[in-house]
Amino acid sequence: KILVIGASGQIGVELTLALRKIYGNNNVIASDLREENELLKGTGPYVSIDVMNKEMLHVQVIRQNITQIYLLAAILSATGEKNPTLAWNLNMQGLLNVLDIAREENLKKVYWPSSIAVFGPTSPKQNCPQQTVIEPITVYGISKYAGEFWCNYYYQRFGLDVRSLRYPGLISYKSAPGGGTTDYAVEIFNEAIENKTYQCFLSENTYLPMMYMTDAINATINLMEAPADNISVRTSYNVAGVSFSPKEIAAEIQTHIPDFTISYKPDSRQNIADSWPQSIDDTVARNDWGWQPAFNLQKLTIEMLDNLKLSL
Ligand code: VAH
């Protein structure tokens, strides 16, 4: 059985629904510290788990006959800068708890997301490669980069089949993001529909690597289903979707909502955004397990507006 930790979060909701479709509702146990997300209710088992409570997590893994764990619980970049100790403790200890239990119980596979946030100001801005100078300057980035090395260690030392992707900023309509620097790319759609105007907390030409959630979920499933021999990266794979700036996504929205207006009021998240690459080179993921994004800016804008209008 599969355990999803952090199932009520932005990625967790969609990943849980996708896994249930593939493996069967009752074979995917959703868990979170928070209460069950509305979209998950009635689709399968839900347990309350605090990933920081290693003993309790271990009991659940045994009791629920878990063979795979997807660990999505984390504090993201902006929130992490407000609460460095909590971000480091949760992001790091949560992963170490899962890796250790997975080793002890000889679990089949573990999935753990990293992020393009591992890259810092000294990494190449354009087509940032899989291996390069990586000097994160946020607690979130530090915890994700350190976590990548722990994943690699558990693979090399204990043979644990743990796999990881460096997600760009993720855009989705089913569940809200929480505390990220790229969240403007989700807020802008909600505001465009509800208020026809959006005040953006990043400046207009802040290019960032982004990805539509459907692509991110497909990348995760494809990676986890790839033969172990194809996996050449046991830290975390670069994957790219589409890079754009607030100005570009606003213009794309205006082709659908002509009277939509945007204003800019950069805040502390601007420094975080400026430290990240503007685009990512994902050649290794394409070669190893056939990664291929499906959503460009035009397509994701249509998807987001259509689905958000429906939910009004
Ligand atoms: C964040 N959405 O903004 C996350 C992501 C690349 C950004 O890791 O912190």
mmCIF file of C-alpha atoms and ligand atoms in Angstrom:
data_model
loop_
_atom_site.group_PDB
_atom_site.id
_atom_site.type_symbol
_atom_site.label_atom_id
_atom_site.label_comp_id
_atom_site.label_asym_id
_atom_site.label_seq_id
_atom_site.Cartn_x
_atom_site.Cartn_y
_atom_site.Cartn_z
ATOM 1 C CA LYS A 1 0.000 0.000 0.000
ATOM 2 C CA ILE A 2 1.040 3.618 -0.618
ATOM 3 C CA LEU A 3 1.150 6.257 2.130
ATOM 4 C CA VAL A 4 0.973 9.916 1.078
ATOM 5 C CA ILE A 5 2.237 12.232 3.834
ATOM 6 C CA GLY A 6 1.057 15.830 3.346
ATOM 7 C CA ALA A 7 -1.935 14.657 1.278
ATOM 8 C CA SER A 8 -3.971 17.828 1.969
ATOM 9 C CA GLY A 9 -1.334 20.183 0.527
ATOM 10 C CA GLN A 10 -1.055 21.722 -2.957
ATOM 11 C CA ILE A 11 0.742 18.711 -4.475
ATOM 12 C CA GLY A 12 -0.655 16.126 -2.049
ATOM 13 C CA VAL A 13 -4.302 16.484 -3.075
ATOM 14 C CA GLU A 14 -3.642 15.969 -6.783
ATOM 15 C CA LEU A 15 -1.010 13.292 -6.265
ATOM 16 C CA THR A 16 -3.317 11.310 -3.961
ATOM 17 C CA LEU A 17 -6.181 11.491 -6.490
ATOM 18 C CA ALA A 18 -3.839 10.428 -9.333
ATOM 19 C CA LEU A 19 -2.353 7.523 -7.331
ATOM 20 C CA ARG A 20 -5.830 6.338 -6.325
ATOM 21 C CA LYS A 21 -6.889 6.283 -9.978
ATOM 22 C CA ILE A 22 -3.917 4.110 -10.861
ATOM 23 C CA TYR A 23 -3.581 1.825 -7.823
ATOM 24 C CA GLY A 24 -7.111 1.811 -6.411
ATOM 25 C CA ASN A 25 -8.648 4.041 -3.737
ATOM 26 C CA ASN A 26 -8.067 1.725 -0.799
ATOM 27 C CA ASN A 27 -4.426 1.085 -1.736
ATOM 28 C CA VAL A 28 -3.521 4.742 -1.200
ATOM 29 C CA ILE A 29 -3.646 5.969 2.399
ATOM 30 C CA ALA A 30 -3.802 9.767 2.573
ATOM 31 C CA SER A 31 -2.393 11.473 5.660
ATOM 32 C CA ASP A 32 -1.748 14.964 6.914
ATOM 33 C CA LEU A 33 -1.478 16.936 10.139
ATOM 34 C CA ARG A 34 -4.365 19.056 8.927
ATOM 35 C CA GLU A 35 -7.877 17.772 8.425
ATOM 36 C CA GLU A 36 -8.795 16.012 5.183
ATOM 37 C CA ASN A 37 -9.022 18.247 2.107
ATOM 38 C CA GLU A 38 -12.598 18.435 0.739
ATOM 39 C CA LEU A 39 -11.546 16.940 -2.620
ATOM 40 C CA LEU A 40 -10.176 13.830 -0.901
ATOM 41 C CA LYS A 41 -13.287 13.121 1.199
ATOM 42 C CA GLY A 42 -14.933 9.897 0.160
ATOM 43 C CA THR A 43 -12.126 8.889 -2.223
ATOM 44 C CA GLY A 44 -10.211 6.663 0.194
ATOM 45 C CA PRO A 45 -8.702 6.128 3.660
ATOM 46 C CA TYR A 46 -7.379 9.144 5.597
ATOM 47 C CA VAL A 47 -5.265 9.073 8.760
ATOM 48 C CA SER A 48 -3.842 11.894 10.848
ATOM 49 C CA ILE A 49 -0.030 11.624 10.883
ATOM 50 C CA ASP A 50 2.604 14.014 12.223
ATOM 51 C CA VAL A 51 5.757 13.163 10.250
ATOM 52 C CA MET A 52 7.783 14.564 13.181
ATOM 53 C CA ASN A 53 6.451 11.767 15.436
ATOM 54 C CA LYS A 54 8.686 8.949 14.206
ATOM 55 C CA GLU A 55 7.288 6.285 16.553
ATOM 56 C CA MET A 56 3.684 6.992 15.555
ATOM 57 C CA LEU A 57 4.623 7.079 11.853
ATOM 58 C CA HIS A 58 6.428 3.753 12.224
ATOM 59 C CA VAL A 59 3.350 2.176 13.830
ATOM 60 C CA GLN A 60 1.123 3.428 10.996
ATOM 61 C CA VAL A 61 3.527 2.101 8.332
ATOM 62 C CA ILE A 62 3.341 -1.372 9.896
ATOM 63 C CA ARG A 63 -0.383 -1.273 10.753
ATOM 64 C CA GLN A 64 -1.427 -0.084 7.269
ATOM 65 C CA ASN A 65 0.931 -2.514 5.438
ATOM 66 C CA ILE A 66 2.698 0.369 3.684
ATOM 67 C CA THR A 67 5.187 -0.537 0.918
ATOM 68 C CA GLN A 68 5.712 2.954 -0.586
ATOM 69 C CA ILE A 69 5.795 6.448 0.949
ATOM 70 C CA TYR A 70 5.332 9.785 -0.860
ATOM 71 C CA LEU A 71 6.540 12.517 1.524
ATOM 72 C CA LEU A 72 5.182 15.918 0.520
ATOM 73 C CA ALA A 73 4.982 17.660 3.894
ATOM 74 C CA ALA A 74 7.269 20.723 3.937
ATOM 75 C CA ILE A 75 7.506 24.399 4.797
ATOM 76 C CA LEU A 76 8.029 26.377 1.572
ATOM 77 C CA SER A 77 10.448 29.217 0.764
ATOM 78 C CA ALA A 78 8.630 32.338 1.970
ATOM 79 C CA THR A 79 7.240 30.787 5.157
ATOM 80 C CA GLY A 80 10.620 29.179 5.800
ATOM 81 C CA GLU A 81 12.320 32.572 5.903
ATOM 82 C CA LYS A 82 9.855 33.693 8.579
ATOM 83 C CA ASN A 83 10.394 30.497 10.588
ATOM 84 C CA PRO A 84 13.867 29.089 9.807
ATOM 85 C CA THR A 85 14.054 26.635 12.718
ATOM 86 C CA LEU A 86 10.621 25.154 12.055
ATOM 87 C CA ALA A 87 11.349 24.912 8.322
ATOM 88 C CA TRP A 88 14.689 23.182 8.880
ATOM 89 C CA ASN A 89 13.307 20.816 11.527
ATOM 90 C CA LEU A 90 10.192 19.774 9.615
ATOM 91 C CA ASN A 91 11.827 19.562 6.165
ATOM 92 C CA MET A 92 14.923 17.727 7.444
ATOM 93 C CA GLN A 93 13.698 15.572 10.345
ATOM 94 C CA GLY A 94 10.532 14.657 8.472
ATOM 95 C CA LEU A 95 12.625 13.266 5.633
ATOM 96 C CA LEU A 96 15.073 11.495 7.965
ATOM 97 C CA ASN A 97 12.180 9.861 9.836
ATOM 98 C CA VAL A 98 10.727 8.549 6.565
ATOM 99 C CA LEU A 99 14.074 7.356 5.161
ATOM 100 C CA ASP A 100 14.926 5.508 8.370
ATOM 101 C CA ILE A 101 11.545 3.785 8.660
ATOM 102 C CA ALA A 102 11.652 2.915 4.936
ATOM 103 C CA ARG A 103 15.048 1.278 5.459
ATOM 104 C CA GLU A 104 13.986 -0.571 8.608
ATOM 105 C CA GLU A 105 10.757 -1.839 7.015
ATOM 106 C CA ASN A 106 12.509 -2.481 3.699
ATOM 107 C CA LEU A 107 9.916 -0.431 1.772
ATOM 108 C CA LYS A 108 9.817 -0.819 -2.002
ATOM 109 C CA LYS A 109 10.018 2.896 -2.936
ATOM 110 C CA VAL A 110 10.047 6.404 -1.466
ATOM 111 C CA TYR A 111 9.256 9.673 -3.246
ATOM 112 C CA TRP A 112 10.394 13.042 -1.916
ATOM 113 C CA PRO A 113 10.205 16.367 -3.811
ATOM 114 C CA SER A 114 13.093 18.773 -4.042
ATOM 115 C CA SER A 115 12.843 22.131 -5.788
ATOM 116 C CA ILE A 116 14.574 24.557 -8.137
ATOM 117 C CA ALA A 117 14.911 26.499 -4.875
ATOM 118 C CA VAL A 118 18.117 24.507 -4.216
ATOM 119 C CA PHE A 119 19.831 26.740 -6.817
ATOM 120 C CA GLY A 120 21.200 30.075 -5.613
ATOM 121 C CA PRO A 121 22.588 33.323 -7.069
ATOM 122 C CA THR A 122 25.822 31.591 -8.205
ATOM 123 C CA SER A 123 23.969 28.992 -10.321
ATOM 124 C CA PRO A 124 23.533 29.701 -14.074
ATOM 125 C CA LYS A 125 20.382 31.795 -14.678
ATOM 126 C CA GLN A 126 19.495 30.280 -18.068
ATOM 127 C CA ASN A 127 19.106 26.540 -18.714
ATOM 128 C CA CYS A 128 20.440 25.756 -15.257
ATOM 129 C CA PRO A 129 22.047 22.293 -15.556
ATOM 130 C CA GLN A 130 21.450 19.146 -13.490
ATOM 131 C CA GLN A 131 24.941 19.461 -11.985
ATOM 132 C CA THR A 132 26.405 22.929 -11.406
ATOM 133 C CA VAL A 133 27.342 25.348 -8.654
ATOM 134 C CA ILE A 134 24.529 25.024 -6.113
ATOM 135 C CA GLU A 135 24.569 27.444 -3.155
ATOM 136 C CA PRO A 136 21.023 27.879 -1.753
ATOM 137 C CA ILE A 137 20.317 31.064 0.210
ATOM 138 C CA THR A 138 16.922 30.174 1.705
ATOM 139 C CA VAL A 139 16.329 27.761 4.592
ATOM 140 C CA TYR A 140 13.904 25.928 2.322
ATOM 141 C CA GLY A 141 16.596 25.618 -0.394
ATOM 142 C CA ILE A 142 19.218 24.521 2.150
ATOM 143 C CA SER A 143 16.871 21.864 3.575
ATOM 144 C CA LYS A 144 15.945 20.594 0.106
ATOM 145 C CA TYR A 145 19.568 20.393 -1.051
ATOM 146 C CA ALA A 146 20.643 18.647 2.158
ATOM 147 C CA GLY A 147 17.682 16.300 1.731
ATOM 148 C CA GLU A 148 18.856 15.400 -1.775
ATOM 149 C CA PHE A 149 22.152 14.175 -0.351
ATOM 150 C CA TRP A 150 20.341 12.147 2.309
ATOM 151 C CA CYS A 151 18.215 10.488 -0.393
ATOM 152 C CA ASN A 152 21.376 9.656 -2.333
ATOM 153 C CA TYR A 153 23.025 8.339 0.863
ATOM 154 C CA TYR A 154 20.135 5.990 1.663
ATOM 155 C CA TYR A 155 20.235 4.699 -1.901
ATOM 156 C CA GLN A 156 24.015 4.198 -2.049
ATOM 157 C CA ARG A 157 24.409 2.875 1.531
ATOM 158 C CA PHE A 158 21.216 0.868 2.056
ATOM 159 C CA GLY A 159 19.876 0.329 -1.472
ATOM 160 C CA LEU A 160 16.645 2.203 -0.654
ATOM 161 C CA ASP A 161 14.870 3.057 -3.911
ATOM 162 C CA VAL A 162 14.149 6.731 -3.129
ATOM 163 C CA ARG A 163 13.441 9.074 -6.052
ATOM 164 C CA SER A 164 13.090 12.849 -6.329
ATOM 165 C CA LEU A 165 12.239 15.761 -8.636
ATOM 166 C CA ARG A 166 13.265 19.411 -8.377
ATOM 167 C CA TYR A 167 9.830 20.933 -8.996
ATOM 168 C CA PRO A 168 9.574 24.449 -10.441
ATOM 169 C CA GLY A 169 6.809 26.716 -9.142
ATOM 170 C CA LEU A 170 3.601 24.677 -9.433
ATOM 171 C CA ILE A 171 0.340 26.062 -10.774
ATOM 172 C CA SER A 172 -2.954 24.354 -9.922
ATOM 173 C CA TYR A 173 -6.606 25.168 -9.311
ATOM 174 C CA LYS A 174 -7.716 22.207 -7.157
ATOM 175 C CA SER A 175 -5.763 23.103 -4.039
ATOM 176 C CA ALA A 176 -4.081 26.300 -2.931
ATOM 177 C CA PRO A 177 -0.295 26.585 -2.546
ATOM 178 C CA GLY A 178 1.026 27.600 0.855
ATOM 179 C CA GLY A 179 3.838 30.006 1.645
ATOM 180 C CA GLY A 180 5.745 29.847 -1.627
ATOM 181 C CA THR A 181 7.445 32.575 -3.637
ATOM 182 C CA THR A 182 5.865 31.348 -6.879
ATOM 183 C CA ASP A 183 2.328 31.471 -5.462
ATOM 184 C CA TYR A 184 1.664 34.711 -7.367
ATOM 185 C CA ALA A 185 1.166 32.549 -10.479
ATOM 186 C CA VAL A 186 -1.821 30.880 -8.786
ATOM 187 C CA GLU A 187 -3.220 33.955 -7.000
ATOM 188 C CA ILE A 188 -3.258 35.948 -10.260
ATOM 189 C CA PHE A 189 -5.841 33.612 -11.788
ATOM 190 C CA ASN A 190 -8.173 33.706 -8.793
ATOM 191 C CA GLU A 191 -7.902 37.510 -8.605
ATOM 192 C CA ALA A 192 -8.373 37.917 -12.366
ATOM 193 C CA ILE A 193 -11.685 36.085 -12.204
ATOM 194 C CA GLU A 194 -12.944 37.495 -8.899
ATOM 195 C CA ASN A 195 -11.652 41.097 -9.051
ATOM 196 C CA LYS A 196 -10.265 41.587 -12.574
ATOM 197 C CA THR A 197 -7.144 43.052 -10.990
ATOM 198 C CA TYR A 198 -4.091 41.724 -9.151
ATOM 199 C CA GLN A 199 -1.340 43.353 -7.141
ATOM 200 C CA CYS A 200 1.744 41.194 -7.765
ATOM 201 C CA PHE A 201 4.359 40.769 -5.009
ATOM 202 C CA LEU A 202 7.113 40.236 -7.618
ATOM 203 C CA SER A 203 8.325 42.789 -10.193
ATOM 204 C CA GLU A 204 7.038 42.533 -13.770
ATOM 205 C CA ASN A 205 10.124 40.972 -15.365
ATOM 206 C CA THR A 206 10.797 38.320 -12.719
ATOM 207 C CA TYR A 207 11.263 35.221 -14.863
ATOM 208 C CA LEU A 208 10.822 31.954 -12.978
ATOM 209 C CA PRO A 209 10.642 28.268 -13.916
ATOM 210 C CA MET A 210 7.017 27.149 -13.550
ATOM 211 C CA MET A 211 4.990 24.007 -14.270
ATOM 212 C CA TYR A 212 1.314 23.158 -14.524
ATOM 213 C CA MET A 213 0.282 20.644 -11.831
ATOM 214 C CA THR A 214 -0.838 18.020 -14.367
ATOM 215 C CA ASP A 215 2.710 17.972 -15.768
ATOM 216 C CA ALA A 216 4.177 17.740 -12.262
ATOM 217 C CA ILE A 217 1.944 14.809 -11.332
ATOM 218 C CA ASN A 218 2.711 13.011 -14.595
ATOM 219 C CA ALA A 219 6.448 13.575 -14.094
ATOM 220 C CA THR A 220 6.174 12.105 -10.585
ATOM 221 C CA ILE A 221 4.266 9.006 -11.714
ATOM 222 C CA ASN A 222 6.563 8.479 -14.731
ATOM 223 C CA LEU A 223 9.648 8.765 -12.542
ATOM 224 C CA MET A 224 8.275 6.353 -9.930
ATOM 225 C CA GLU A 225 7.234 3.801 -12.534
ATOM 226 C CA ALA A 226 10.518 3.924 -14.491
ATOM 227 C CA PRO A 227 12.762 0.836 -14.188
ATOM 228 C CA ALA A 228 15.319 1.414 -11.381
ATOM 229 C CA ASP A 229 18.149 0.825 -13.882
ATOM 230 C CA ASN A 230 17.075 3.914 -15.855
ATOM 231 C CA ILE A 231 17.494 6.172 -12.838
ATOM 232 C CA SER A 232 20.948 7.799 -13.030
ATOM 233 C CA VAL A 233 20.225 10.637 -10.553
ATOM 234 C CA ARG A 234 19.681 9.679 -6.899
ATOM 235 C CA THR A 235 19.836 13.229 -5.546
ATOM 236 C CA SER A 236 17.014 14.913 -7.483
ATOM 237 C CA TYR A 237 16.134 15.426 -11.167
ATOM 238 C CA ASN A 238 15.787 18.830 -12.809
ATOM 239 C CA VAL A 239 12.419 19.036 -14.579
ATOM 240 C CA ALA A 240 11.195 22.065 -16.540
ATOM 241 C CA GLY A 241 7.704 23.115 -17.616
ATOM 242 C CA VAL A 242 7.541 26.725 -18.817
ATOM 243 C CA SER A 243 9.320 29.923 -17.704
ATOM 244 C CA PHE A 244 7.508 33.241 -17.691
ATOM 245 C CA SER A 245 7.322 36.620 -15.932
ATOM 246 C CA PRO A 246 4.344 38.286 -14.200
ATOM 247 C CA LYS A 247 4.093 40.633 -17.195
ATOM 248 C CA GLU A 248 3.829 37.714 -19.621
ATOM 249 C CA ILE A 249 1.231 35.750 -17.669
ATOM 250 C CA ALA A 250 -0.814 38.958 -17.170
ATOM 251 C CA ALA A 251 -0.775 39.557 -20.937
ATOM 252 C CA GLU A 252 -1.855 35.953 -21.538
ATOM 253 C CA ILE A 253 -4.759 36.369 -19.087
ATOM 254 C CA GLN A 254 -5.746 39.619 -20.822
ATOM 255 C CA THR A 255 -6.301 37.709 -24.081
ATOM 256 C CA HIS A 256 -9.188 36.022 -22.206
ATOM 257 C CA ILE A 257 -10.158 38.813 -19.773
ATOM 258 C CA PRO A 258 -9.380 42.060 -21.681
ATOM 259 C CA ASP A 259 -10.111 44.387 -18.756
ATOM 260 C CA PHE A 260 -7.832 42.535 -16.351
ATOM 261 C CA THR A 261 -5.186 44.881 -14.865
ATOM 262 C CA ILE A 262 -2.037 44.121 -12.868
ATOM 263 C CA SER A 263 0.045 46.294 -10.529
ATOM 264 C CA TYR A 264 3.396 45.490 -8.895
ATOM 265 C CA LYS A 265 4.412 45.854 -5.269
ATOM 266 C CA PRO A 266 7.520 43.673 -4.740
ATOM 267 C CA ASP A 267 7.978 42.409 -1.168
ATOM 268 C CA SER A 268 10.576 40.259 0.613
ATOM 269 C CA ARG A 269 9.844 37.408 -1.788
ATOM 270 C CA GLN A 270 11.521 39.403 -4.592
ATOM 271 C CA ASN A 271 14.973 38.634 -3.134
ATOM 272 C CA ILE A 272 14.156 34.923 -3.031
ATOM 273 C CA ALA A 273 12.893 34.950 -6.630
ATOM 274 C CA ASP A 274 15.969 36.878 -7.818
ATOM 275 C CA SER A 275 18.237 34.189 -6.328
ATOM 276 C CA TRP A 276 16.725 31.403 -8.457
ATOM 277 C CA PRO A 277 17.437 30.455 -12.101
ATOM 278 C CA GLN A 278 15.092 31.763 -14.784
ATOM 279 C CA SER A 279 15.045 28.491 -16.741
ATOM 280 C CA ILE A 280 16.046 24.884 -16.150
ATOM 281 C CA ASP A 281 17.839 22.283 -18.303
ATOM 282 C CA ASP A 282 16.042 18.935 -17.863
ATOM 283 C CA THR A 283 17.947 16.952 -20.532
ATOM 284 C CA VAL A 284 18.937 14.230 -18.030
ATOM 285 C CA ALA A 285 15.296 13.564 -17.032
ATOM 286 C CA ARG A 286 14.288 13.464 -20.707
ATOM 287 C CA ASN A 287 17.035 10.964 -21.488
ATOM 288 C CA ASP A 288 16.623 8.762 -18.384
ATOM 289 C CA TRP A 289 12.844 8.298 -18.177
ATOM 290 C CA GLY A 290 11.295 10.140 -21.128
ATOM 291 C CA TRP A 291 10.200 13.341 -19.361
ATOM 292 C CA GLN A 292 8.188 15.645 -21.640
ATOM 293 C CA PRO A 293 5.994 18.563 -20.451
ATOM 294 C CA ALA A 294 2.581 19.041 -22.074
ATOM 295 C CA PHE A 295 1.547 22.515 -20.836
ATOM 296 C CA ASN A 296 2.884 25.811 -22.179
ATOM 297 C CA LEU A 297 1.698 29.235 -20.945
ATOM 298 C CA GLN A 298 -1.209 29.397 -23.374
ATOM 299 C CA LYS A 299 -2.524 25.935 -22.429
ATOM 300 C CA LEU A 300 -2.158 26.325 -18.668
ATOM 301 C CA THR A 301 -3.895 29.722 -18.764
ATOM 302 C CA ILE A 302 -6.902 28.227 -20.560
ATOM 303 C CA GLU A 303 -7.001 25.263 -18.119
ATOM 304 C CA MET A 304 -6.805 27.523 -15.060
ATOM 305 C CA LEU A 305 -9.417 30.064 -16.214
ATOM 306 C CA ASP A 306 -11.858 27.414 -17.464
ATOM 307 C CA ASN A 307 -11.694 25.391 -14.243
ATOM 308 C CA LEU A 308 -11.763 28.367 -11.878
ATOM 309 C CA LYS A 309 -14.767 29.875 -13.664
ATOM 310 C CA LEU A 310 -16.553 26.547 -13.242
ATOM 311 C CA SER A 311 -15.875 26.570 -9.501
ATOM 312 C CA LEU A 312 -17.285 30.119 -9.015
HETATM 313 C C1 VAH B 1 8.118 27.944 -3.355
HETATM 314 N N1 VAH B 1 6.437 26.821 -4.696
HETATM 315 O O1 VAH B 1 7.807 28.962 -3.913
HETATM 316 C C2 VAH B 1 7.688 26.625 -3.986
HETATM 317 C C3 VAH B 1 8.716 26.123 -4.964
HETATM 318 C C4 VAH B 1 10.336 26.708 -6.786
HETATM 319 C C5 VAH B 1 9.350 27.222 -5.797
HETATM 320 O O2 VAH B 1 9.684 25.370 -4.315
HETATM 321 O O3 VAH B 1 8.755 27.939 -2.337
#
